[in-house]
Amino acid sequence: MKFATKAVHAGVEPDPSTGAIMTPIYQTSTYVQASPGNHKGYEYARTQNPTRNALQASIAALENGKHGFCFSSGMGAIDTVIKLLNPNDEVVACNDLYGGTYRIFKRVFEKYGIKFHFVPMDKAENIRTFMNSQTKLVWIETPTNPLLNIIDIEAVAKIAHEYGTLLAVDNTFASPYLQTPLDLGADIVMHSVTKYIAGHSDVVMGALVTNHDDLAQQFAFLQNACGAVPAPQDCFLVLRGIKTLHLRMQAHCANGEKIVQFLQNHPKIDKVWHPSLPSHPNHDIAKKQMRGFGGMLSFTLKDDSVATAIKVLENFKLFSLAESLGGVESLCGHPATMTHASIPKAEREKAGLKDSLIRLSIGIEDAEDLIADLAQALG
């Protein structure tokens, strides 16, 4: 099936008992058994839930994967991946990444003896210096958060596999509509489902997808054993959101490129970060591995002060100042004090994240209205 057809149909079947076209919300904690171990495939809702199963099958299909697993948050999904590792194992991660990912790596798992290296990956070969027999995982985001760096998934996968190392890709910014990392050699795809996949700012959820049967068995074990599972109502909402993912992403991308052009020509703007720009250092890679450039962008002002950036953020009327991204409404944020505040200032600056940087999540409103709001906020 093509993507739009998968978005509407994959993983979803009419309810056999009633013919309901939408997957029911199986709001139950347990299931009746005829005798011990004699049941209909369901024992306890932490282990399995029919609504969650439908969603997991849908997300796996969108990523061209065999196995999908949903968690109560994106961080729950990341936590599950790192729990595959043992003390003295090493992880090579991109140096521009979500602050919550950096925090769980450094402040949670590092104290259990796992070593993390944060490496600029604009060139895939940069990771070779850090690869060794202890390297068990390479972790990348592409596009990255918040500098929209593009990493060559296929090239990184090739190097990682030379060392027998797994490659995990956080595909949140692109969504499976724009990019399918498993097709490019990744072993694991992670999503903050909260963002584009759910798409309506009303759910917190994470997901993992893989084609490896052995990884799927481990993820299923950890999902059940550690218990970070999403509620049936949330799974229902995401199943509903997925049905319009392709339409929403088309609008996000179209609006994003119009706003990029507006900002590029604005006298108060210093720099714009978006992979659609020919000046983007890995623009050609983005064209190769993505089917569009997305609705996320960042920019800095010529007046490079935090105070000026905050004033702009406070001036918005349509753009809402809020954490998160990927919803139908447009959001603005200040990574240094919001999404990336958990990363030390020195580390942020080393990655190129200035304190004055503003990140935008472009929604599906009329582009002219969004541009007018940007114009008045910039002054």
Short mmCIF file of C-alpha atoms in Angstrom, two decimals:
data_model
loop_
_atom_site.label_atom_id
_atom_site.label_comp_id
_atom_site.label_asym_id
_atom_site.label_seq_id
_atom_site.Cartn_x
_atom_site.Cartn_y
_atom_site.Cartn_z
CA MET A 1 0.00 0.00 0.00
CA LYS A 2 1.03 3.59 -0.59
CA PHE A 3 1.57 5.78 2.46
CA ALA A 4 -1.83 7.52 2.46
CA THR A 5 -3.61 4.17 2.23
CA LYS A 6 -1.50 2.74 5.04
CA ALA A 7 -2.25 5.79 7.20
CA VAL A 8 -5.97 5.11 6.88
CA HIS A 9 -6.02 1.30 6.95
CA ALA A 10 -2.81 -0.33 8.26
CA GLY A 11 -3.25 -2.26 11.50
CA VAL A 12 -6.95 -1.47 11.70
CA GLU A 13 -9.77 -3.95 11.09
CA PRO A 14 -13.52 -3.53 11.71
CA ASP A 15 -14.50 -4.83 15.15
CA PRO A 16 -15.54 -8.47 14.57
CA SER A 17 -18.32 -8.41 17.16
CA THR A 18 -20.11 -5.26 15.98
CA GLY A 19 -18.58 -4.20 12.66
CA ALA A 20 -17.44 -0.86 14.19
CA ILE A 21 -15.08 0.71 11.65
CA MET A 22 -13.01 2.41 14.36
CA THR A 23 -10.94 0.29 16.71
CA PRO A 24 -12.77 0.16 20.06
CA ILE A 25 -11.18 1.54 23.22
CA TYR A 26 -10.61 -1.60 25.25
CA GLN A 27 -10.74 0.14 28.61
CA THR A 28 -9.96 -2.89 30.75
CA SER A 29 -7.19 -3.88 33.10
CA THR A 30 -7.62 -7.66 32.84
CA TYR A 31 -9.24 -10.42 30.79
CA VAL A 32 -11.33 -13.43 31.80
CA GLN A 33 -9.75 -16.85 31.30
CA ALA A 34 -11.68 -20.12 30.83
CA SER A 35 -9.03 -21.89 32.88
CA PRO A 36 -5.46 -20.98 33.90
CA GLY A 37 -3.59 -20.15 30.71
CA ASN A 38 -6.65 -20.79 28.53
CA HIS A 39 -7.56 -17.35 27.20
CA LYS A 40 -8.13 -15.43 23.97
CA GLY A 41 -4.58 -14.08 23.69
CA TYR A 42 -4.94 -11.48 26.41
CA GLU A 43 -4.19 -11.86 30.12
CA TYR A 44 -3.36 -8.44 31.58
CA ALA A 45 -3.51 -5.01 29.99
CA ARG A 46 0.06 -4.03 30.82
CA THR A 47 1.18 -6.97 28.69
CA GLN A 48 -1.27 -6.59 25.82
CA ASN A 49 -4.28 -4.49 24.85
CA PRO A 50 -6.21 -4.76 21.55
CA THR A 51 -6.33 -0.99 21.03
CA ARG A 52 -2.59 -0.74 21.61
CA ASN A 53 -1.93 -3.71 19.33
CA ALA A 54 -3.77 -2.00 16.47
CA LEU A 55 -1.75 1.18 16.98
CA GLN A 56 1.56 -0.70 17.16
CA ALA A 57 0.76 -2.49 13.90
CA SER A 58 -0.17 0.83 12.27
CA ILE A 59 3.03 2.63 13.28
CA ALA A 60 5.17 -0.35 12.25
CA ALA A 61 3.52 -0.34 8.82
CA LEU A 62 4.13 3.39 8.37
CA GLU A 63 7.84 2.84 9.08
CA ASN A 64 8.01 -0.23 6.80
CA GLY A 65 8.83 -2.28 9.89
CA LYS A 66 7.73 -5.69 11.17
CA HIS A 67 7.43 -4.93 14.87
CA GLY A 68 6.05 -1.86 16.66
CA PHE A 69 5.90 -1.04 20.37
CA CYS A 70 4.23 1.90 22.07
CA PHE A 71 5.18 3.48 25.40
CA SER A 72 3.74 6.06 27.73
CA SER A 73 6.17 8.72 26.42
CA GLY A 74 9.03 9.21 24.00
CA MET A 75 11.38 9.08 26.98
CA GLY A 76 9.88 5.71 27.92
CA ALA A 77 10.81 4.46 24.45
CA ILE A 78 14.38 5.80 24.74
CA ASP A 79 14.69 4.30 28.22
CA THR A 80 13.76 0.91 26.75
CA VAL A 81 16.45 1.10 24.07
CA ILE A 82 19.22 1.95 26.55
CA LYS A 83 18.10 -0.92 28.77
CA LEU A 84 19.39 -3.24 26.05
CA LEU A 85 22.90 -2.25 27.16
CA ASN A 86 25.19 -3.37 29.98
CA PRO A 87 27.73 -1.60 32.22
CA ASN A 88 30.91 -0.64 30.28
CA ASP A 89 29.02 -0.50 26.98
CA GLU A 90 29.46 2.70 24.97
CA VAL A 91 27.03 4.83 22.93
CA VAL A 92 27.95 7.27 20.18
CA ALA A 93 25.28 9.96 19.91
CA CYS A 94 24.93 13.08 17.77
CA ASN A 95 25.90 16.25 19.62
CA ASP A 96 22.77 18.21 18.65
CA LEU A 97 19.85 16.36 20.16
CA TYR A 98 16.77 16.77 22.33
CA GLY A 99 17.59 17.91 25.86
CA GLY A 100 15.57 15.11 27.45
CA THR A 101 17.63 12.53 25.55
CA TYR A 102 20.88 14.12 26.74
CA ARG A 103 19.54 14.19 30.29
CA ILE A 104 18.58 10.51 30.44
CA PHE A 105 21.89 9.51 28.87
CA LYS A 106 24.09 11.59 31.18
CA ARG A 107 22.16 11.81 34.44
CA VAL A 108 20.45 8.42 34.52
CA PHE A 109 22.32 5.78 32.55
CA GLU A 110 25.86 7.09 32.83
CA LYS A 111 25.82 6.35 36.56
CA TYR A 112 25.12 2.68 35.70
CA GLY A 113 28.43 2.45 33.87
CA ILE A 114 27.35 3.22 30.29
CA LYS A 115 29.61 5.71 28.49
CA PHE A 116 28.23 8.28 26.06
CA HIS A 117 30.12 10.20 23.36
CA PHE A 118 28.44 13.22 21.73
CA VAL A 119 29.79 13.74 18.24
CA PRO A 120 28.99 16.19 15.41
CA MET A 121 27.72 13.94 12.62
CA ASP A 122 27.46 16.30 9.69
CA LYS A 123 30.03 13.87 8.23
CA ALA A 124 29.34 10.22 8.99
CA GLU A 125 33.06 9.44 9.17
CA ASN A 126 33.28 11.57 12.34
CA ILE A 127 32.01 8.63 14.37
CA ARG A 128 34.92 6.31 13.49
CA THR A 129 37.19 7.88 16.11
CA PHE A 130 34.74 6.83 18.83
CA MET A 131 33.86 3.34 17.58
CA ASN A 132 35.41 0.33 19.32
CA SER A 133 34.55 -3.15 20.54
CA GLN A 134 32.54 -1.67 23.44
CA THR A 135 30.35 0.47 21.19
CA LYS A 136 26.93 -1.17 21.21
CA LEU A 137 24.71 1.65 19.95
CA VAL A 138 24.84 4.68 17.68
CA TRP A 139 22.02 7.14 18.41
CA ILE A 140 21.08 9.87 15.95
CA GLU A 141 18.36 12.42 15.29
CA THR A 142 17.84 13.70 11.78
CA PRO A 143 16.75 16.41 11.35
CA THR A 144 18.23 17.28 14.73
CA ASN A 145 16.57 19.25 17.50
CA PRO A 146 16.82 22.26 17.34
CA LEU A 147 19.46 23.05 14.70
CA LEU A 148 17.92 20.93 11.94
CA ASN A 149 21.21 19.26 11.12
CA ILE A 150 20.92 16.41 8.62
CA ILE A 151 22.76 13.14 9.21
CA ASP A 152 23.33 10.62 6.44
CA ILE A 153 21.48 7.59 7.85
CA GLU A 154 22.73 5.17 5.22
CA ALA A 155 26.38 6.17 5.70
CA VAL A 156 26.18 6.01 9.51
CA ALA A 157 24.43 2.63 9.34
CA LYS A 158 27.21 1.24 7.17
CA ILE A 159 29.92 2.32 9.63
CA ALA A 160 27.94 1.15 12.68
CA HIS A 161 27.39 -2.27 11.16
CA GLU A 162 31.10 -2.64 10.38
CA TYR A 163 31.57 -2.72 14.16
CA GLY A 164 28.52 -4.91 14.82
CA THR A 165 26.80 -1.90 16.41
CA LEU A 166 23.09 -1.11 16.38
CA LEU A 167 21.87 2.15 14.85
CA ALA A 168 18.83 3.85 16.40
CA VAL A 169 17.24 6.86 14.70
CA ASP A 170 14.96 9.36 16.41
CA ASN A 171 12.62 10.08 13.50
CA THR A 172 10.34 12.49 15.39
CA PHE A 173 11.08 15.65 13.37
CA ALA A 174 10.60 13.95 10.00
CA SER A 175 7.78 11.51 10.76
CA PRO A 176 7.49 8.35 8.66
CA TYR A 177 5.78 10.41 5.96
CA LEU A 178 9.05 12.17 5.14
CA GLN A 179 11.63 9.54 6.08
CA THR A 180 11.79 5.78 6.78
CA PRO A 181 15.17 5.04 8.44
CA LEU A 182 14.75 1.24 8.42
CA ASP A 183 14.86 1.39 4.63
CA LEU A 184 18.23 3.19 4.93
CA GLY A 185 19.83 0.62 7.22
CA ALA A 186 18.73 1.65 10.73
CA ASP A 187 17.99 -1.13 13.21
CA ILE A 188 15.62 0.82 15.46
CA VAL A 189 13.36 3.81 14.84
CA MET A 190 12.13 5.87 17.78
CA HIS A 191 9.29 8.38 17.79
CA SER A 192 7.92 10.82 20.24
CA VAL A 193 4.42 9.94 19.05
CA THR A 194 3.29 13.01 21.00
CA LYS A 195 4.48 15.11 18.06
CA TYR A 196 3.60 14.62 14.38
CA ILE A 197 2.19 11.10 14.52
CA ALA A 198 -0.52 12.00 17.05
CA GLY A 199 -0.53 15.54 15.71
CA HIS A 200 -3.12 17.25 17.90
CA SER A 201 -1.28 18.12 21.15
CA ASP A 202 -3.57 15.90 23.20
CA VAL A 203 -1.47 12.77 23.79
CA VAL A 204 1.94 11.93 25.30
CA MET A 205 3.38 8.72 23.85
CA GLY A 206 6.50 7.08 22.41
CA ALA A 207 7.15 4.25 19.94
CA LEU A 208 9.87 1.90 18.74
CA VAL A 209 9.90 0.04 15.42
CA THR A 210 12.33 -2.65 14.25
CA ASN A 211 12.65 -5.40 11.68
CA HIS A 212 14.84 -7.56 13.95
CA ASP A 213 12.96 -10.43 15.59
CA ASP A 214 15.48 -10.65 18.46
CA LEU A 215 15.14 -6.94 19.24
CA ALA A 216 11.37 -7.26 19.08
CA GLN A 217 11.47 -10.00 21.72
CA GLN A 218 13.60 -7.82 23.99
CA PHE A 219 11.37 -4.78 23.50
CA ALA A 220 8.26 -6.84 24.26
CA PHE A 221 9.89 -8.14 27.44
CA LEU A 222 10.98 -4.67 28.59
CA GLN A 223 7.63 -3.10 27.70
CA ASN A 224 5.88 -5.62 29.93
CA ALA A 225 8.52 -5.92 32.65
CA CYS A 226 9.07 -2.18 33.13
CA GLY A 227 5.48 -1.17 32.45
CA ALA A 228 5.78 2.17 30.63
CA VAL A 229 2.71 1.45 28.51
CA PRO A 230 0.19 3.93 27.06
CA ALA A 231 -3.49 3.97 28.01
CA PRO A 232 -6.13 2.61 25.59
CA GLN A 233 -7.79 6.03 25.22
CA ASP A 234 -4.47 7.55 24.14
CA CYS A 235 -3.92 4.72 21.65
CA PHE A 236 -7.37 5.43 20.18
CA LEU A 237 -6.56 9.14 19.80
CA VAL A 238 -3.29 8.38 18.01
CA LEU A 239 -5.00 5.90 15.68
CA ARG A 240 -7.40 8.69 14.79
CA GLY A 241 -4.55 11.18 14.30
CA ILE A 242 -2.61 8.84 12.01
CA LYS A 243 -5.46 8.80 9.49
CA THR A 244 -4.62 12.39 8.50
CA LEU A 245 -0.83 12.24 8.98
CA HIS A 246 -0.10 12.51 5.25
CA LEU A 247 -2.43 15.48 4.82
CA ARG A 248 -1.06 17.27 7.87
CA MET A 249 2.56 16.72 6.84
CA GLN A 250 1.88 18.14 3.38
CA ALA A 251 0.51 21.31 5.01
CA HIS A 252 3.37 21.51 7.55
CA CYS A 253 5.93 21.25 4.74
CA ALA A 254 4.24 23.76 2.44
CA ASN A 255 3.81 26.32 5.23
CA GLY A 256 7.36 25.70 6.47
CA GLU A 257 8.95 26.55 3.13
CA LYS A 258 6.90 29.75 2.77
CA ILE A 259 7.94 30.90 6.23
CA VAL A 260 11.58 30.02 5.57
CA GLN A 261 11.52 32.29 2.51
CA PHE A 262 9.93 35.10 4.53
CA LEU A 263 12.54 34.84 7.29
CA GLN A 264 15.41 34.59 4.81
CA ASN A 265 14.47 38.00 3.44
CA HIS A 266 13.69 39.73 6.74
CA PRO A 267 16.18 42.48 7.71
CA LYS A 268 16.20 41.52 11.41
CA ILE A 269 17.02 37.83 10.86
CA ASP A 270 20.62 36.68 11.12
CA LYS A 271 20.36 33.00 10.20
CA VAL A 272 17.66 30.44 9.41
CA TRP A 273 18.09 26.70 9.93
CA HIS A 274 15.97 24.51 7.61
CA PRO A 275 17.06 21.63 5.35
CA SER A 276 15.19 23.05 2.34
CA LEU A 277 17.78 25.80 2.00
CA PRO A 278 20.50 25.16 -0.64
CA SER A 279 22.93 26.77 1.84
CA HIS A 280 22.22 24.04 4.40
CA PRO A 281 25.46 22.03 4.69
CA ASN A 282 23.69 18.70 4.11
CA HIS A 283 20.91 19.89 1.83
CA ASP A 284 21.81 17.22 -0.76
CA ILE A 285 21.57 14.45 1.84
CA ALA A 286 18.18 15.75 2.95
CA LYS A 287 17.00 15.62 -0.66
CA LYS A 288 18.32 12.07 -0.97
CA GLN A 289 16.84 10.53 2.17
CA MET A 290 13.72 12.66 2.81
CA ARG A 291 10.51 13.14 0.82
CA GLY A 292 10.11 16.75 1.99
CA PHE A 293 11.79 19.09 4.44
CA GLY A 294 9.29 19.32 7.28
CA GLY A 295 7.66 22.04 9.34
CA MET A 296 10.40 22.61 11.94
CA LEU A 297 12.81 25.53 11.68
CA SER A 298 15.01 27.68 13.88
CA PHE A 299 16.41 31.17 13.54
CA THR A 300 18.54 33.76 15.27
CA LEU A 301 18.27 37.54 15.20
CA LYS A 302 20.91 40.07 14.20
CA ASP A 303 20.39 41.55 17.66
CA ASP A 304 21.84 38.42 19.24
CA SER A 305 20.55 38.86 22.78
CA VAL A 306 18.35 36.66 24.91
CA ALA A 307 16.24 39.67 25.89
CA THR A 308 15.39 40.48 22.27
CA ALA A 309 14.58 36.84 21.51
CA ILE A 310 12.26 36.67 24.53
CA LYS A 311 10.56 39.91 23.49
CA VAL A 312 9.81 38.39 20.06
CA LEU A 313 8.44 35.25 21.71
CA GLU A 314 6.19 37.34 23.94
CA ASN A 315 4.90 39.35 20.96
CA PHE A 316 3.43 36.40 19.06
CA LYS A 317 -0.35 36.20 18.81
CA LEU A 318 -0.97 33.12 16.62
CA PHE A 319 2.21 31.23 17.50
CA SER A 320 1.85 29.86 21.04
CA LEU A 321 4.87 29.84 23.34
CA ALA A 322 4.93 26.24 24.54
CA GLU A 323 6.98 23.06 24.84
CA SER A 324 6.53 20.32 22.24
CA LEU A 325 5.96 20.44 18.49
CA GLY A 326 4.21 18.73 15.62
CA GLY A 327 0.62 19.72 16.40
CA VAL A 328 -1.84 21.31 14.01
CA GLU A 329 -1.27 24.66 15.74
CA SER A 330 1.94 26.67 15.36
CA LEU A 331 4.26 26.81 18.36
CA CYS A 332 7.33 28.84 19.21
CA GLY A 333 9.98 28.03 21.77
CA HIS A 334 13.28 29.07 23.30
CA PRO A 335 15.42 25.91 23.43
CA ALA A 336 18.08 27.30 25.78
CA THR A 337 15.54 27.81 28.59
CA MET A 338 12.91 25.23 27.59
CA THR A 339 13.50 22.00 25.66
CA HIS A 340 17.30 22.05 25.99
CA ALA A 341 17.80 23.66 29.40
CA SER A 342 19.04 20.32 30.78
CA ILE A 343 22.11 20.50 28.50
CA PRO A 344 24.94 22.54 30.08
CA LYS A 345 25.48 25.92 28.41
CA ALA A 346 29.02 25.01 27.33
CA GLU A 347 27.76 21.85 25.62
CA ARG A 348 24.94 23.76 23.92
CA GLU A 349 27.31 26.38 22.58
CA LYS A 350 29.78 23.76 21.40
CA ALA A 351 26.97 22.25 19.31
CA GLY A 352 26.10 25.72 17.92
CA LEU A 353 22.94 26.31 19.98
CA LYS A 354 22.96 29.99 20.89
CA ASP A 355 20.95 31.32 23.83
CA SER A 356 19.07 33.63 21.44
CA LEU A 357 17.91 30.86 19.09
CA ILE A 358 14.15 30.60 18.50
CA ARG A 359 12.55 27.34 17.33
CA LEU A 360 9.28 27.24 15.40
CA SER A 361 6.90 24.35 14.86
CA ILE A 362 4.88 25.42 11.84
CA GLY A 363 1.25 24.33 12.01
CA ILE A 364 -1.37 23.88 9.33
CA GLU A 365 -2.98 27.33 9.59
CA ASP A 366 -3.04 29.68 6.59
CA ALA A 367 0.57 30.60 5.77
CA GLU A 368 -0.32 34.27 5.18
CA ASP A 369 -1.68 34.58 8.72
CA LEU A 370 1.43 32.95 10.17
CA ILE A 371 3.71 35.26 8.19
CA ALA A 372 1.71 38.30 9.34
CA ASP A 373 2.15 37.15 12.95
CA LEU A 374 5.89 36.71 12.45
CA ALA A 375 6.12 40.17 10.88
CA GLN A 376 4.39 41.90 13.78
CA ALA A 377 6.31 39.89 16.41
CA LEU A 378 9.65 40.82 14.85
CA GLY A 379 8.55 44.46 14.76
#
